[in-house]
Amino acid sequence: MDTVKKIDVHAHIRMWPNRPMSVGCILPVAEELKESYRELNVDKGLILSIISPECQFSIQPNEEMEHIAKSNPDSFYWCCNFDPRMGKNSETTDFSYFLNYYKERGAVGVGELTANLYVDDPLMDNFFYHCGECDMPVIIHLTPKNGGDYGIIDEMGLYRIEKMLKKHPKLKIVGHSQYFWRDISENVATEKSVYASGKVNGGRVAELLRNYPNLFCDLSAGSGFNALNRDPDHAYRFIEEFSDRLMYGTDICRAKQETKLAAWLDESYANGMITRENYVKICRGNAIKVFNLKNEKAE
Ligand SMILES: [Zn+2]
């Protein structure tokens, strides 16, 4: 089967082995992540840092990601990351100064944004404005919970996300997490589990993708996989319609972590359910465009 090598837009890593980020969470080091990549036929990965205190006991500076990526240039790109409260906890903080600084040092985007603030909080609004001005796509982790969780806050329906997409047309938001993906279907209100099951109908994710060209989707983790796998017939139509907006990802957070999306995409392509053109776009082409990875070829 002529599979293509993938670009992973979402992975976590640590410079040092055996340092817990939170209870029981030991991130992989470079060699461990590369081992997973060899098994998954992943060519390159974007490494994302954890920078907000919510649910974490150790904070990763941008310099850690930069150092790992520059020590492993054949395997990793890196994203810088900020908490919108940084600086003076002010809605006028000049994040462009730092976004441009890290961009010049090689950062290709921002993420993963996990601050537990409302998506349209003035601090977030300011941060998103600067990300748009600096052309730095932002990978977000979404939650509906204010407290007791990590992630930027929006309720079912993603109306606060919509407000930011509309207000900041230059901003590229890359949606991620179980609470983003549950809105792939309109019947979420009746679902007890955030990993909703069953047939997909309507759904705000598709509506937002249709209305806002600045929204993209990160298919990583159990959440991205579940959004496709719960209703494969819908998934193939979704992929066909939004083939320019979906990106492969793993969200690997530990050594030897199992992820299912690569095999699902390879099989769907092999079975003729996804065209070659769309398969290549999702596996790597869209990541190259969105994160402006100039040295990568689409195939
Ligand atoms: Zn993540």
PDB file of N, CA, C and O and ligand atoms in Angstrom, residues 10-12 48-50 112 114 139 141 150 176 218 220-221 250-253, ligand 1:
ATOM      1  N   HIS A  10       0.559  17.428  16.829  1.00  0.00           N
ATOM      2  CA  HIS A  10       0.284  17.543  18.265  1.00  0.00           C
ATOM      3  C   HIS A  10       1.003  16.449  19.051  1.00  0.00           C
ATOM      4  O   HIS A  10       0.539  15.319  19.117  1.00  0.00           O
ATOM      5  N   ALA A  11       2.138  16.795  19.634  1.00  0.00           N
ATOM      6  CA  ALA A  11       2.832  15.823  20.484  1.00  0.00           C
ATOM      7  C   ALA A  11       3.460  16.540  21.673  1.00  0.00           C
ATOM      8  O   ALA A  11       3.744  17.739  21.620  1.00  0.00           O
ATOM      9  N   HIS A  12       3.667  15.776  22.743  1.00  0.00           N
ATOM     10  CA  HIS A  12       4.278  16.324  23.960  1.00  0.00           C
ATOM     11  C   HIS A  12       5.574  15.584  24.242  1.00  0.00           C
ATOM     12  O   HIS A  12       5.713  14.395  23.930  1.00  0.00           O
ATOM     13  N   LEU A  48       4.576  20.444  21.420  1.00  0.00           N
ATOM     14  CA  LEU A  48       3.819  21.511  22.086  1.00  0.00           C
ATOM     15  C   LEU A  48       4.144  21.502  23.564  1.00  0.00           C
ATOM     16  O   LEU A  48       4.217  20.438  24.178  1.00  0.00           O
ATOM     17  N   SER A  49       4.284  22.691  24.132  1.00  0.00           N
ATOM     18  CA  SER A  49       4.619  22.737  25.554  1.00  0.00           C
ATOM     19  C   SER A  49       3.376  22.960  26.405  1.00  0.00           C
ATOM     20  O   SER A  49       2.331  23.373  25.923  1.00  0.00           O
ATOM     21  N   ILE A  50       3.547  22.665  27.671  1.00  0.00           N
ATOM     22  CA  ILE A  50       2.509  22.876  28.683  1.00  0.00           C
ATOM     23  C   ILE A  50       2.975  24.063  29.514  1.00  0.00           C
ATOM     24  O   ILE A  50       4.042  24.014  30.124  1.00  0.00           O
ATOM     25  N   GLU A 112       0.144  24.038  23.263  1.00  0.00           N
ATOM     26  CA  GLU A 112      -1.276  23.931  23.241  1.00  0.00           C
ATOM     27  C   GLU A 112      -1.851  24.873  24.285  1.00  0.00           C
ATOM     28  O   GLU A 112      -1.436  24.838  25.457  1.00  0.00           O
ATOM     29  N   THR A 114      -3.980  26.122  27.000  1.00  0.00           N
ATOM     30  CA  THR A 114      -4.775  25.403  28.007  1.00  0.00           C
ATOM     31  C   THR A 114      -5.228  26.282  29.164  1.00  0.00           C
ATOM     32  O   THR A 114      -5.803  25.776  30.133  1.00  0.00           O
ATOM     33  N   ILE A 139      -3.142  26.169  18.494  1.00  0.00           N
ATOM     34  CA  ILE A 139      -3.795  24.893  18.811  1.00  0.00           C
ATOM     35  C   ILE A 139      -4.415  25.021  20.196  1.00  0.00           C
ATOM     36  O   ILE A 139      -3.718  25.303  21.171  1.00  0.00           O
ATOM     37  N   HIS A 141      -6.962  23.723  23.460  1.00  0.00           N
ATOM     38  CA  HIS A 141      -7.632  22.650  24.192  1.00  0.00           C
ATOM     39  C   HIS A 141      -8.853  23.287  24.848  1.00  0.00           C
ATOM     40  O   HIS A 141      -8.740  24.221  25.633  1.00  0.00           O
ATOM     41  N   TYR A 150      -8.379  21.811  32.803  1.00  0.00           N
ATOM     42  CA  TYR A 150      -7.542  22.717  32.035  1.00  0.00           C
ATOM     43  C   TYR A 150      -8.216  22.944  30.691  1.00  0.00           C
ATOM     44  O   TYR A 150      -9.060  22.155  30.264  1.00  0.00           O
ATOM     45  N   HIS A 176      -9.240  21.374  19.070  1.00  0.00           N
ATOM     46  CA  HIS A 176      -8.807  20.095  19.641  1.00  0.00           C
ATOM     47  C   HIS A 176      -9.521  19.883  20.971  1.00  0.00           C
ATOM     48  O   HIS A 176      -9.956  20.832  21.597  1.00  0.00           O
ATOM     49  N   ASP A 218      -7.626  19.683  14.531  1.00  0.00           N
ATOM     50  CA  ASP A 218      -6.545  18.780  14.908  1.00  0.00           C
ATOM     51  C   ASP A 218      -7.230  17.445  15.260  1.00  0.00           C
ATOM     52  O   ASP A 218      -8.033  17.385  16.187  1.00  0.00           O
ATOM     53  N   SER A 220      -6.051  14.794  16.517  1.00  0.00           N
ATOM     54  CA  SER A 220      -5.293  13.977  17.458  1.00  0.00           C
ATOM     55  C   SER A 220      -6.152  13.458  18.607  1.00  0.00           C
ATOM     56  O   SER A 220      -7.276  13.893  18.816  1.00  0.00           O
ATOM     57  N   ALA A 221      -5.547  12.547  19.337  1.00  0.00           N
ATOM     58  CA  ALA A 221      -6.097  12.007  20.596  1.00  0.00           C
ATOM     59  C   ALA A 221      -7.324  11.130  20.362  1.00  0.00           C
ATOM     60  O   ALA A 221      -7.827  11.019  19.243  1.00  0.00           O
ATOM     61  N   THR A 250      -1.356  13.121  16.969  1.00  0.00           N
ATOM     62  CA  THR A 250      -1.360  11.985  17.903  1.00  0.00           C
ATOM     63  C   THR A 250      -1.732  12.386  19.336  1.00  0.00           C
ATOM     64  O   THR A 250      -2.417  11.657  20.025  1.00  0.00           O
ATOM     65  N   ASP A 251      -1.249  13.529  19.804  1.00  0.00           N
ATOM     66  CA  ASP A 251      -1.330  13.918  21.217  1.00  0.00           C
ATOM     67  C   ASP A 251      -0.634  12.886  22.103  1.00  0.00           C
ATOM     68  O   ASP A 251      -1.120  12.538  23.185  1.00  0.00           O
ATOM     69  N   ILE A 252       0.507  12.409  21.633  1.00  0.00           N
ATOM     70  CA  ILE A 252       1.287  11.480  22.459  1.00  0.00           C
ATOM     71  C   ILE A 252       1.776  12.213  23.705  1.00  0.00           C
ATOM     72  O   ILE A 252       2.312  13.312  23.629  1.00  0.00           O
ATOM     73  N   CYS A 253       1.521  11.595  24.862  1.00  0.00           N
ATOM     74  CA  CYS A 253       1.904  12.179  26.154  1.00  0.00           C
ATOM     75  C   CYS A 253       2.782  11.227  26.959  1.00  0.00           C
ATOM     76  O   CYS A 253       3.141  11.529  28.094  1.00  0.00           O
TER      77      CYS A 253
HETATM   78 ZN    ZN B   1      -2.074  17.791  23.984  1.00  0.00          ZN
END
